[in-house]
Amino acid sequence: MEEIIVGIDVGTTKVCTLVGRVEDGGVLRIMGVGIEPSQGIQKGVIIDLDAATQAIARSVERAESSSGLEITSALVSMAGAHVSSINSRGVVSVTGDVIDEFDIARALDSARAVAIPHNREVIHVVQRGYTVDGQDGIRAPLGMHGYRLEIETHIVTASTATVENLYQCVSAAGVAVQQFVLNPLASAEVVLRDSERKMGVVVCDIGGGTTDMAIYVEGKVWHTIVLPVGGNHVTGDIAHGLRLSVEQAEEIKLQHGYAIRADVGAEDYFAIRPFGEEEMVDINRQEVAHIIEARVAEIFEIALQEIKRSGYDGLLPAGMVLTGGASALPGIRDLASEVLGMPVRIAQPENLNGMVDQLYSPAYSTGVGLLRWALTEQENDRDARFGRRSKRRKSKIDLSGAKDWMKRLLP
Ligand SMILES: Nc1ncnc2c1ncn2[C@@H]1O[C@H](COP(=O)(O)OP(=O)(O)OP(=O)(O)O)[C@@H](O)[C@H]1O
Ligand SMILES: [Mg+2]
């Protein structure tokens, strides 16, 4: 059966709604695209409900008219500095002869029982792996013999109020939220290779208002981080430094921007006309690069600090995979590699079918990632139902399902 999935990436600079169809053999075909400038969103967080609702509604309408399909529900991306994550372990004793769904649900429940303040909400419980009777590295414990089941999880939480606001905007735009997906986890679905996840890698999506990171170790997500800084801050610095409007600074960045000052000639000038002025003004390209380098290097320095804090900096042989709109800045790969001291590659969606021309850009990794995430979950569900689990596909669970399990277990 062919199925329609919809993803809405609510970014700081654009809202991107994608309609995908899962064709035979699990191939994803893009049926509709709706890309609209964002409004009412800052650093990944909604600051104006009406403006954000309208931007989302416009993007959804566009995707509807380009696909000819009505959109009623969607996966929605989430970012912002209010997001945080922890790793938690759950332990239970097995009730029957072999490990069944309920044992796993109880183990998950016990992992979730970590102190979560009342003003925070669980967004993801990613299953990282199991230990049965002290034997670790178990991937699929269902049906195994054992007495003691342990589960390793990565739990992502977000501020309830901020989640509610996003929920309200998407609902007001006429779409039911199927699930929220953290930005870097969606992007990772698109840009990471399995071999990189196994080796140890960090995916880094630099957008307009946020830098979203997820660290993968031994194939599983180990740590997630959202930093409230992105390409807009670079633009702001240029506007400030050169006393220009933000619009003009953005244009300069896109047309003349370079991430490494030393690579730009000292005599390299270009001319612009500041708004409201008669005369053209010459601008030194090295000076622009200087401003850009300072901010972008700072972003990677903060990123490195966060990676170190997670305790895994020495163990990421696959380095960083960079994506998001701001990764299109020329020279950013070399700068990142220098600051981080690790290999860096830039990635974007690839091998898509259907209406895809504009999607081959690092700005759309999260949007396409939402569809891939949905696809992965479907495969998980199918595999789980047949009691047979694929290698990396089983690392996530559908939260709604987990909730149901837990409800059944409550007295
Ligand atoms: N060629 C380029 N050079 C430099 N910066 C670029 C280039 N193209 C796009 N950008 C920057 O990318 C940013 C937008 O990226 P993206 O579309 O991924 O953001 P977003 O998803 O809307 O925001 P966020 O994920 O932070 O909420 C802007 O700051 C823009 O200036
Ligand atoms: Mg984004």
GROMACS .gro file of C-alpha atoms and ligand atoms in nm:
model
  443
    1MET     CA    1   0.000   0.000   0.000
    2GLU     CA    2   0.123   0.347  -0.080
    3GLU     CA    3   0.115   0.598   0.195
    4ILE     CA    4   0.139   0.976   0.224
    5ILE     CA    5   0.362   1.139   0.485
    6VAL     CA    6   0.399   1.510   0.556
    7GLY     CA    7   0.677   1.698   0.732
    8ILE     CA    8   0.679   2.063   0.837
    9ASP     CA    9   1.017   2.215   0.921
   10VAL     CA   10   0.936   2.529   1.117
   11GLY     CA   11   1.267   2.713   1.089
   12THR     CA   12   1.376   3.058   1.196
   13THR     CA   13   1.407   3.182   0.838
   14LYS     CA   14   1.169   2.957   0.643
   15VAL     CA   15   0.885   2.711   0.689
   16CYS     CA   16   0.919   2.410   0.463
   17THR     CA   17   0.629   2.168   0.418
   18LEU     CA   18   0.701   1.851   0.223
   19VAL     CA   19   0.452   1.589   0.111
   20GLY     CA   20   0.606   1.249   0.045
   21ARG     CA   21   0.470   0.922  -0.081
   22VAL     CA   22   0.618   0.591   0.021
   23GLU     CA   23   0.628   0.376  -0.287
   24ASP     CA   24   0.683   0.004  -0.318
   25GLY     CA   25   1.019  -0.100  -0.183
   26GLY     CA   26   1.023   0.189   0.064
   27VAL     CA   27   1.120   0.449  -0.196
   28LEU     CA   28   1.030   0.804  -0.102
   29ARG     CA   29   0.879   1.031  -0.367
   30ILE     CA   30   0.834   1.404  -0.301
   31MET     CA   31   0.479   1.491  -0.413
   32GLY     CA   32   0.450   1.849  -0.292
   33VAL     CA   33   0.670   2.131  -0.166
   34GLY     CA   34   0.574   2.453   0.015
   35ILE     CA   35   0.855   2.685   0.114
   36GLU     CA   36   0.763   3.021   0.268
   37PRO     CA   37   0.960   3.279   0.467
   38SER     CA   38   0.912   3.244   0.843
   39GLN     CA   39   0.756   3.503   1.062
   40GLY     CA   40   0.722   3.527   1.436
   41ILE     CA   41   1.003   3.281   1.504
   42GLN     CA   42   1.332   3.365   1.668
   43LYS     CA   43   1.617   3.129   1.751
   44GLY     CA   44   1.389   2.838   1.670
   45VAL     CA   45   1.119   2.952   1.913
   46ILE     CA   46   0.779   3.111   1.845
   47ILE     CA   47   0.760   3.472   1.960
   48ASP     CA   48   0.442   3.574   1.775
   49LEU     CA   49   0.161   3.318   1.752
   50ASP     CA   50  -0.040   3.487   1.476
   51ALA     CA   51   0.253   3.563   1.250
   52ALA     CA   52   0.395   3.212   1.290
   53THR     CA   53   0.054   3.052   1.229
   54GLN     CA   54   0.015   3.248   0.905
   55ALA     CA   55   0.361   3.154   0.780
   56ILE     CA   56   0.291   2.787   0.856
   57ALA     CA   57  -0.053   2.805   0.691
   58ARG     CA   58   0.096   2.960   0.376
   59SER     CA   59   0.360   2.692   0.352
   60VAL     CA   60   0.099   2.418   0.403
   61GLU     CA   61  -0.131   2.569   0.139
   62ARG     CA   62   0.149   2.580  -0.111
   63ALA     CA   63   0.238   2.217  -0.045
   64GLU     CA   64  -0.130   2.127  -0.082
   65SER     CA   65  -0.166   2.299  -0.415
   66SER     CA   66   0.159   2.161  -0.552
   67SER     CA   67   0.067   1.806  -0.447
   68GLY     CA   68  -0.308   1.828  -0.505
   69LEU     CA   69  -0.353   1.661  -0.167
   70GLU     CA   70  -0.516   1.785   0.151
   71ILE     CA   71  -0.282   1.797   0.450
   72THR     CA   72  -0.445   1.698   0.778
   73SER     CA   73  -0.151   1.584   0.991
   74ALA     CA   74   0.226   1.613   0.986
   75LEU     CA   75   0.554   1.554   1.164
   76VAL     CA   76   0.689   1.886   1.290
   77SER     CA   77   1.049   1.987   1.360
   78MET     CA   78   1.149   2.131   1.694
   79ALA     CA   79   1.450   2.335   1.801
   80GLY     CA   80   1.542   2.607   2.048
   81ALA     CA   81   1.761   2.644   2.351
   82HIS     CA   82   1.480   2.512   2.573
   83VAL     CA   83   1.552   2.160   2.449
   84SER     CA   84   1.779   1.939   2.659
   85SER     CA   85   1.869   1.574   2.675
   86ILE     CA   86   1.996   1.310   2.915
   87ASN     CA   87   2.090   0.945   2.898
   88SER     CA   88   1.901   0.721   3.133
   89ARG     CA   89   1.905   0.351   3.216
   90GLY     CA   90   1.602   0.144   3.310
   91VAL     CA   91   1.617  -0.193   3.484
   92VAL     CA   92   1.343  -0.454   3.538
   93SER     CA   93   1.320  -0.822   3.616
   94VAL     CA   94   1.161  -1.030   3.345
   95THR     CA   95   0.816  -1.161   3.441
   96GLY     CA   96   0.767  -1.459   3.211
   97ASP     CA   97   0.992  -1.718   3.047
   98VAL     CA   98   1.107  -1.485   2.776
   99ILE     CA   99   1.127  -1.108   2.734
  100ASP     CA  100   0.802  -0.969   2.593
  101GLU     CA  101   0.672  -0.625   2.490
  102PHE     CA  102   0.557  -0.551   2.841
  103ASP     CA  103   0.898  -0.614   2.992
  104ILE     CA  104   1.045  -0.371   2.741
  105ALA     CA  105   0.771  -0.118   2.813
  106ARG     CA  106   0.838  -0.146   3.186
  107ALA     CA  107   1.212  -0.103   3.130
  108LEU     CA  108   1.139   0.207   2.921
  109ASP     CA  109   0.908   0.331   3.191
  110SER     CA  110   1.177   0.292   3.452
  111ALA     CA  111   1.428   0.476   3.229
  112ARG     CA  112   1.177   0.757   3.186
  113ALA     CA  113   1.124   0.780   3.559
  114VAL     CA  114   1.424   1.013   3.587
  115ALA     CA  115   1.327   1.340   3.746
  116ILE     CA  116   1.161   1.549   3.479
  117PRO     CA  117   1.035   1.884   3.614
  118HIS     CA  118   0.663   1.948   3.568
  119ASN     CA  119   0.729   2.231   3.324
  120ARG     CA  120   0.913   2.003   3.082
  121GLU     CA  121   0.782   1.751   2.834
  122VAL     CA  122   0.938   1.435   2.692
  123ILE     CA  123   0.985   1.466   2.315
  124HIS     CA  124   1.186   1.152   2.241
  125VAL     CA  125   1.284   0.835   2.420
  126VAL     CA  126   1.544   0.686   2.189
  127GLN     CA  127   1.632   0.325   2.269
  128ARG     CA  128   2.009   0.298   2.250
  129GLY     CA  129   2.056  -0.064   2.346
  130TYR     CA  130   1.979  -0.343   2.589
  131THR     CA  131   2.161  -0.557   2.843
  132VAL     CA  132   2.018  -0.898   2.933
  133ASP     CA  133   2.156  -1.068   3.246
  134GLY     CA  134   2.469  -0.856   3.227
  135GLN     CA  135   2.529  -0.925   2.859
  136ASP     CA  136   2.541  -0.586   2.689
  137GLY     CA  137   2.519  -0.494   2.324
  138ILE     CA  138   2.183  -0.670   2.277
  139ARG     CA  139   1.993  -0.513   1.991
  140ALA     CA  140   1.656  -0.688   1.997
  141PRO     CA  141   1.573  -0.855   2.328
  142LEU     CA  142   1.216  -0.948   2.231
  143GLY     CA  143   1.171  -1.324   2.273
  144MET     CA  144   1.508  -1.376   2.444
  145HIS     CA  145   1.552  -1.575   2.763
  146GLY     CA  146   1.670  -1.385   3.066
  147TYR     CA  147   1.592  -1.266   3.418
  148ARG     CA  148   1.711  -0.910   3.421
  149LEU     CA  149   1.653  -0.659   3.140
  150GLU     CA  150   1.831  -0.325   3.122
  151ILE     CA  151   1.767  -0.056   2.865
  152GLU     CA  152   1.983   0.243   2.770
  153THR     CA  153   1.787   0.542   2.650
  154HIS     CA  154   1.848   0.893   2.529
  155ILE     CA  155   1.568   1.118   2.653
  156VAL     CA  156   1.501   1.455   2.493
  157THR     CA  157   1.285   1.702   2.684
  158ALA     CA  158   1.155   2.048   2.599
  159SER     CA  159   0.984   2.332   2.779
  160THR     CA  160   0.611   2.255   2.792
  161ALA     CA  161   0.508   2.613   2.723
  162THR     CA  162   0.724   2.637   2.411
  163VAL     CA  163   0.600   2.301   2.284
  164GLU     CA  164   0.241   2.411   2.344
  165ASN     CA  165   0.294   2.731   2.145
  166LEU     CA  166   0.427   2.541   1.846
  167TYR     CA  167   0.144   2.290   1.880
  168GLN     CA  168  -0.108   2.573   1.885
  169CYS     CA  169   0.034   2.740   1.573
  170VAL     CA  170   0.041   2.420   1.368
  171SER     CA  171  -0.312   2.332   1.482
  172ALA     CA  172  -0.437   2.682   1.400
  173ALA     CA  173  -0.290   2.636   1.054
  174GLY     CA  174  -0.527   2.340   1.020
  175VAL     CA  175  -0.280   2.057   1.071
  176ALA     CA  176  -0.269   1.801   1.352
  177VAL     CA  177   0.077   1.736   1.496
  178GLN     CA  178   0.153   1.369   1.450
  179GLN     CA  179   0.483   1.393   1.631
  180PHE     CA  180   0.754   1.644   1.711
  181VAL     CA  181   1.104   1.556   1.594
  182LEU     CA  182   1.413   1.732   1.720
  183ASN     CA  183   1.587   1.916   1.432
  184PRO     CA  184   1.927   1.745   1.446
  185LEU     CA  185   1.769   1.398   1.466
  186ALA     CA  186   1.568   1.471   1.152
  187SER     CA  187   1.871   1.612   0.966
  188ALA     CA  188   2.080   1.312   1.071
  189GLU     CA  189   1.835   1.082   0.894
  190VAL     CA  190   1.934   1.250   0.568
  191VAL     CA  191   2.302   1.334   0.596
  192LEU     CA  192   2.464   1.059   0.807
  193ARG     CA  193   2.594   0.734   0.667
  194ASP     CA  194   2.556   0.417   0.873
  195SER     CA  195   2.933   0.374   0.880
  196GLU     CA  196   2.974   0.722   1.033
  197ARG     CA  197   2.721   0.653   1.306
  198LYS     CA  198   2.907   0.337   1.398
  199MET     CA  199   3.246   0.508   1.403
  200GLY     CA  200   3.128   0.808   1.602
  201VAL     CA  201   3.016   1.132   1.441
  202VAL     CA  202   2.848   1.463   1.519
  203VAL     CA  203   2.587   1.610   1.286
  204CYS     CA  204   2.569   1.990   1.300
  205ASP     CA  205   2.282   2.180   1.131
  206ILE     CA  206   2.352   2.554   1.126
  207GLY     CA  207   2.036   2.740   1.031
  208GLY     CA  208   1.933   3.103   1.066
  209GLY     CA  209   1.870   3.111   1.440
  210THR     CA  210   1.996   2.783   1.580
  211THR     CA  211   2.283   2.539   1.556
  212ASP     CA  212   2.148   2.190   1.613
  213MET     CA  213   2.379   1.903   1.696
  214ALA     CA  214   2.350   1.532   1.763
  215ILE     CA  215   2.637   1.302   1.855
  216TYR     CA  216   2.620   0.940   1.744
  217VAL     CA  217   2.835   0.672   1.900
  218GLU     CA  218   2.824   0.301   1.816
  219GLY     CA  219   2.535   0.362   1.581
  220LYS     CA  220   2.313   0.534   1.836
  221VAL     CA  221   2.241   0.891   1.938
  222TRP     CA  222   2.442   0.974   2.248
  223HIS     CA  223   2.385   1.344   2.298
  224THR     CA  224   2.175   1.622   2.146
  225ILE     CA  225   2.238   1.996   2.170
  226VAL     CA  226   2.059   2.303   2.036
  227LEU     CA  227   2.256   2.629   2.047
  228PRO     CA  228   2.060   2.954   2.005
  229VAL     CA  229   2.296   3.098   1.744
  230GLY     CA  230   2.315   3.070   1.364
  231GLY     CA  231   2.356   3.245   1.031
  232ASN     CA  232   2.137   3.541   1.132
  233HIS     CA  233   2.396   3.635   1.392
  234VAL     CA  234   2.660   3.646   1.119
  235THR     CA  235   2.436   3.877   0.918
  236GLY     CA  236   2.374   4.092   1.227
  237ASP     CA  237   2.747   4.129   1.283
  238ILE     CA  238   2.800   4.242   0.923
  239ALA     CA  239   2.516   4.495   0.951
  240HIS     CA  240   2.658   4.625   1.276
  241GLY     CA  241   3.021   4.629   1.163
  242LEU     CA  242   2.956   4.801   0.831
  243ARG     CA  243   2.658   5.012   0.948
  244LEU     CA  244   2.422   4.867   0.692
  245SER     CA  245   2.066   4.735   0.702
  246VAL     CA  246   2.015   4.369   0.785
  247GLU     CA  247   1.878   4.308   0.433
  248GLN     CA  248   2.189   4.452   0.275
  249ALA     CA  249   2.418   4.268   0.512
  250GLU     CA  250   2.243   3.942   0.422
  251GLU     CA  251   2.293   4.012   0.052
  252ILE     CA  252   2.661   4.088   0.103
  253LYS     CA  253   2.704   3.769   0.302
  254LEU     CA  254   2.541   3.558   0.031
  255GLN     CA  255   2.726   3.723  -0.258
  256HIS     CA  256   3.067   3.808  -0.116
  257GLY     CA  257   3.091   3.615   0.211
  258TYR     CA  258   3.390   3.396   0.293
  259ALA     CA  259   3.468   3.220   0.619
  260ILE     CA  260   3.846   3.262   0.630
  261ARG     CA  261   3.993   3.610   0.627
  262ALA     CA  262   4.345   3.504   0.536
  263ASP     CA  263   4.218   3.347   0.213
  264VAL     CA  264   4.080   3.678   0.084
  265GLY     CA  265   4.304   3.933  -0.088
  266ALA     CA  266   4.360   4.258   0.104
  267GLU     CA  267   4.286   4.459  -0.209
  268ASP     CA  268   3.962   4.280  -0.290
  269TYR     CA  269   3.681   4.541  -0.297
  270PHE     CA  270   3.319   4.545  -0.414
  271ALA     CA  271   3.075   4.836  -0.438
  272ILE     CA  272   2.725   4.867  -0.289
  273ARG     CA  273   2.477   5.148  -0.250
  274PRO     CA  274   2.352   5.176   0.110
  275PHE     CA  275   1.975   5.227   0.133
  276GLY     CA  276   1.871   5.590   0.107
  277GLU     CA  277   2.213   5.705  -0.013
  278GLU     CA  278   2.309   5.840  -0.352
  279GLU     CA  279   2.673   5.737  -0.357
  280MET     CA  280   2.813   5.390  -0.401
  281VAL     CA  281   3.041   5.272  -0.122
  282ASP     CA  282   3.343   5.044  -0.164
  283ILE     CA  283   3.361   4.759   0.080
  284ASN     CA  284   3.668   4.554   0.153
  285ARG     CA  285   3.595   4.185   0.112
  286GLN     CA  286   3.866   4.090   0.361
  287GLU     CA  287   3.695   4.301   0.624
  288VAL     CA  288   3.367   4.120   0.561
  289ALA     CA  289   3.549   3.786   0.587
  290HIS     CA  290   3.705   3.904   0.913
  291ILE     CA  291   3.362   3.972   1.065
  292ILE     CA  292   3.225   3.640   0.939
  293GLU     CA  293   3.525   3.440   1.057
  294ALA     CA  294   3.503   3.579   1.410
  295ARG     CA  295   3.139   3.475   1.452
  296VAL     CA  296   3.153   3.142   1.273
  297ALA     CA  297   3.470   3.041   1.459
  298GLU     CA  298   3.292   3.128   1.783
  299ILE     CA  299   2.997   2.905   1.691
  300PHE     CA  300   3.235   2.613   1.634
  301GLU     CA  301   3.420   2.689   1.957
  302ILE     CA  302   3.094   2.667   2.151
  303ALA     CA  303   3.006   2.352   1.957
  304LEU     CA  304   3.341   2.198   2.057
  305GLN     CA  305   3.286   2.286   2.422
  306GLU     CA  306   2.949   2.113   2.413
  307ILE     CA  307   3.096   1.808   2.242
  308LYS     CA  308   3.364   1.791   2.511
  309ARG     CA  309   3.104   1.828   2.784
  310SER     CA  310   2.924   1.525   2.646
  311GLY     CA  311   3.244   1.329   2.711
  312TYR     CA  312   3.296   1.200   2.361
  313ASP     CA  313   3.523   1.448   2.185
  314GLY     CA  314   3.816   1.213   2.140
  315LEU     CA  315   3.594   0.938   2.006
  316LEU     CA  316   3.444   1.087   1.693
  317PRO     CA  317   3.668   0.947   1.418
  318ALA     CA  318   3.410   1.032   1.151
  319GLY     CA  319   3.426   1.394   1.267
  320MET     CA  320   3.150   1.642   1.191
  321VAL     CA  321   2.890   1.636   0.917
  322LEU     CA  322   2.781   1.992   0.856
  323THR     CA  323   2.445   2.090   0.707
  324GLY     CA  324   2.177   2.363   0.731
  325GLY     CA  325   2.156   2.680   0.520
  326ALA     CA  326   2.460   2.843   0.677
  327SER     CA  327   2.684   2.552   0.575
  328ALA     CA  328   2.667   2.693   0.219
  329LEU     CA  329   2.910   2.967   0.326
  330PRO     CA  330   3.228   2.927   0.119
  331GLY     CA  331   3.528   2.831   0.332
  332ILE     CA  332   3.320   2.709   0.629
  333ARG     CA  333   3.443   2.350   0.599
  334ASP     CA  334   3.808   2.444   0.643
  335LEU     CA  335   3.733   2.682   0.927
  336ALA     CA  336   3.525   2.419   1.108
  337SER     CA  337   3.796   2.158   1.064
  338GLU     CA  338   4.061   2.395   1.199
  339VAL     CA  339   3.863   2.499   1.508
  340LEU     CA  340   3.734   2.150   1.589
  341GLY     CA  341   4.047   1.956   1.501
  342MET     CA  342   3.843   1.687   1.328
  343PRO     CA  343   3.746   1.597   0.971
  344VAL     CA  344   3.442   1.786   0.843
  345ARG     CA  345   3.222   1.725   0.543
  346ILE     CA  346   2.922   1.921   0.417
  347ALA     CA  347   2.607   1.730   0.328
  348GLN     CA  348   2.260   1.788   0.188
  349PRO     CA  349   1.965   1.575   0.073
  350GLU     CA  350   2.053   1.338  -0.212
  351ASN     CA  351   1.889   1.078  -0.433
  352LEU     CA  352   1.534   1.208  -0.407
  353ASN     CA  353   1.248   1.130  -0.642
  354GLY     CA  354   0.975   1.365  -0.757
  355MET     CA  355   0.957   1.742  -0.706
  356VAL     CA  356   1.306   1.782  -0.580
  357ASP     CA  357   1.498   2.052  -0.765
  358GLN     CA  358   1.502   2.310  -0.488
  359LEU     CA  359   1.553   2.050  -0.215
  360TYR     CA  360   1.913   1.973  -0.313
  361SER     CA  361   2.042   2.228  -0.064
  362PRO     CA  362   2.168   2.189   0.294
  363ALA     CA  363   1.883   2.414   0.411
  364TYR     CA  364   1.637   2.128   0.347
  365SER     CA  365   1.807   1.848   0.538
  366THR     CA  366   1.564   1.885   0.830
  367GLY     CA  367   1.255   1.895   0.607
  368VAL     CA  368   1.351   1.587   0.409
  369GLY     CA  369   1.473   1.431   0.734
  370LEU     CA  370   1.122   1.448   0.882
  371LEU     CA  371   0.993   1.228   0.599
  372ARG     CA  372   1.283   0.985   0.639
  373TRP     CA  373   1.217   0.974   1.012
  374ALA     CA  374   0.855   0.875   0.950
  375LEU     CA  375   0.970   0.610   0.706
  376THR     CA  376   1.221   0.470   0.954
  377GLU     CA  377   0.954   0.449   1.222
  378GLN     CA  378   0.720   0.260   0.991
  379GLU     CA  379   0.996   0.011   0.921
  380ASN     CA  380   1.059  -0.025   1.295
  381ASP     CA  381   0.694  -0.094   1.361
  382ARG     CA  382   0.680  -0.348   1.083
  383ASP     CA  383   0.996  -0.520   1.200
  384ALA     CA  384   0.874  -0.524   1.558
  385ARG     CA  385   0.543  -0.676   1.455
  386PHE     CA  386   0.717  -0.956   1.274
  387GLY     CA  387   0.953  -0.998   1.568
  388ARG     CA  388   1.246  -0.933   1.340
  389ARG     CA  389   1.443  -0.617   1.372
  390SER     CA  390   1.672  -0.451   1.125
  391LYS     CA  391   2.010  -0.323   1.227
  392ARG     CA  392   1.977   0.047   1.291
  393ARG     CA  393   1.611   0.094   1.225
  394LYS     CA  394   1.499  -0.009   1.566
  395SER     CA  395   1.665   0.265   1.763
  396LYS     CA  396   1.356   0.479   1.795
  397ILE     CA  397   1.011   0.421   1.925
  398ASP     CA  398   0.679   0.580   1.861
  399LEU     CA  399   0.608   0.770   2.178
  400SER     CA  400   0.234   0.736   2.143
  401GLY     CA  401   0.278   0.361   2.145
  402ALA     CA  402   0.490   0.378   2.456
  403LYS     CA  403   0.227   0.590   2.624
  404ASP     CA  404  -0.035   0.330   2.544
  405TRP     CA  405   0.182   0.057   2.688
  406MET     CA  406   0.233   0.255   3.000
  407LYS     CA  407  -0.133   0.337   3.039
  408ARG     CA  408  -0.206  -0.033   3.027
  409LEU     CA  409   0.048  -0.090   3.298
  410LEU     CA  410  -0.084   0.176   3.530
  411PRO     CA  411  -0.308   0.046   3.810
  412LIG     N1  412   2.546   3.080   0.051
  412LIG     C1  413   2.529   3.111   0.178
  412LIG     N2  414   2.631   3.165   0.249
  412LIG     C2  415   2.617   3.198   0.377
  412LIG     N3  416   2.503   3.180   0.446
  412LIG     C3  417   2.399   3.127   0.382
  412LIG     C4  418   2.405   3.088   0.245
  412LIG     N4  419   2.284   3.039   0.209
  412LIG     C5  420   2.206   3.046   0.319
  412LIG     N5  421   2.273   3.098   0.423
  412LIG     C6  422   2.224   3.126   0.558
  412LIG     O1  423   2.154   3.015   0.609
  412LIG     C7  424   2.061   3.059   0.708
  412LIG     C8  425   1.929   2.989   0.687
  412LIG     O2  426   1.948   2.851   0.701
  412LIG     P1  427   1.826   2.751   0.717
  412LIG     O3  428   1.732   2.768   0.603
  412LIG     O4  429   1.883   2.617   0.739
  412LIG     O5  430   1.760   2.808   0.850
  412LIG     P2  431   1.623   2.771   0.923
  412LIG     O6  432   1.603   2.625   0.916
  412LIG     O7  433   1.514   2.858   0.873
  412LIG     O8  434   1.653   2.819   1.071
  412LIG     P3  435   1.677   2.736   1.210
  412LIG     O9  436   1.703   2.594   1.174
  412LIG    O10  437   1.794   2.804   1.271
  412LIG    O11  438   1.554   2.758   1.288
  412LIG     C9  439   2.049   3.209   0.693
  412LIG    O12  440   2.117   3.273   0.800
  412LIG    C10  441   2.120   3.235   0.561
  412LIG    O13  442   2.184   3.361   0.559
  413MG      MG  443   1.657   2.462   1.033
   0.00000   0.00000   0.00000
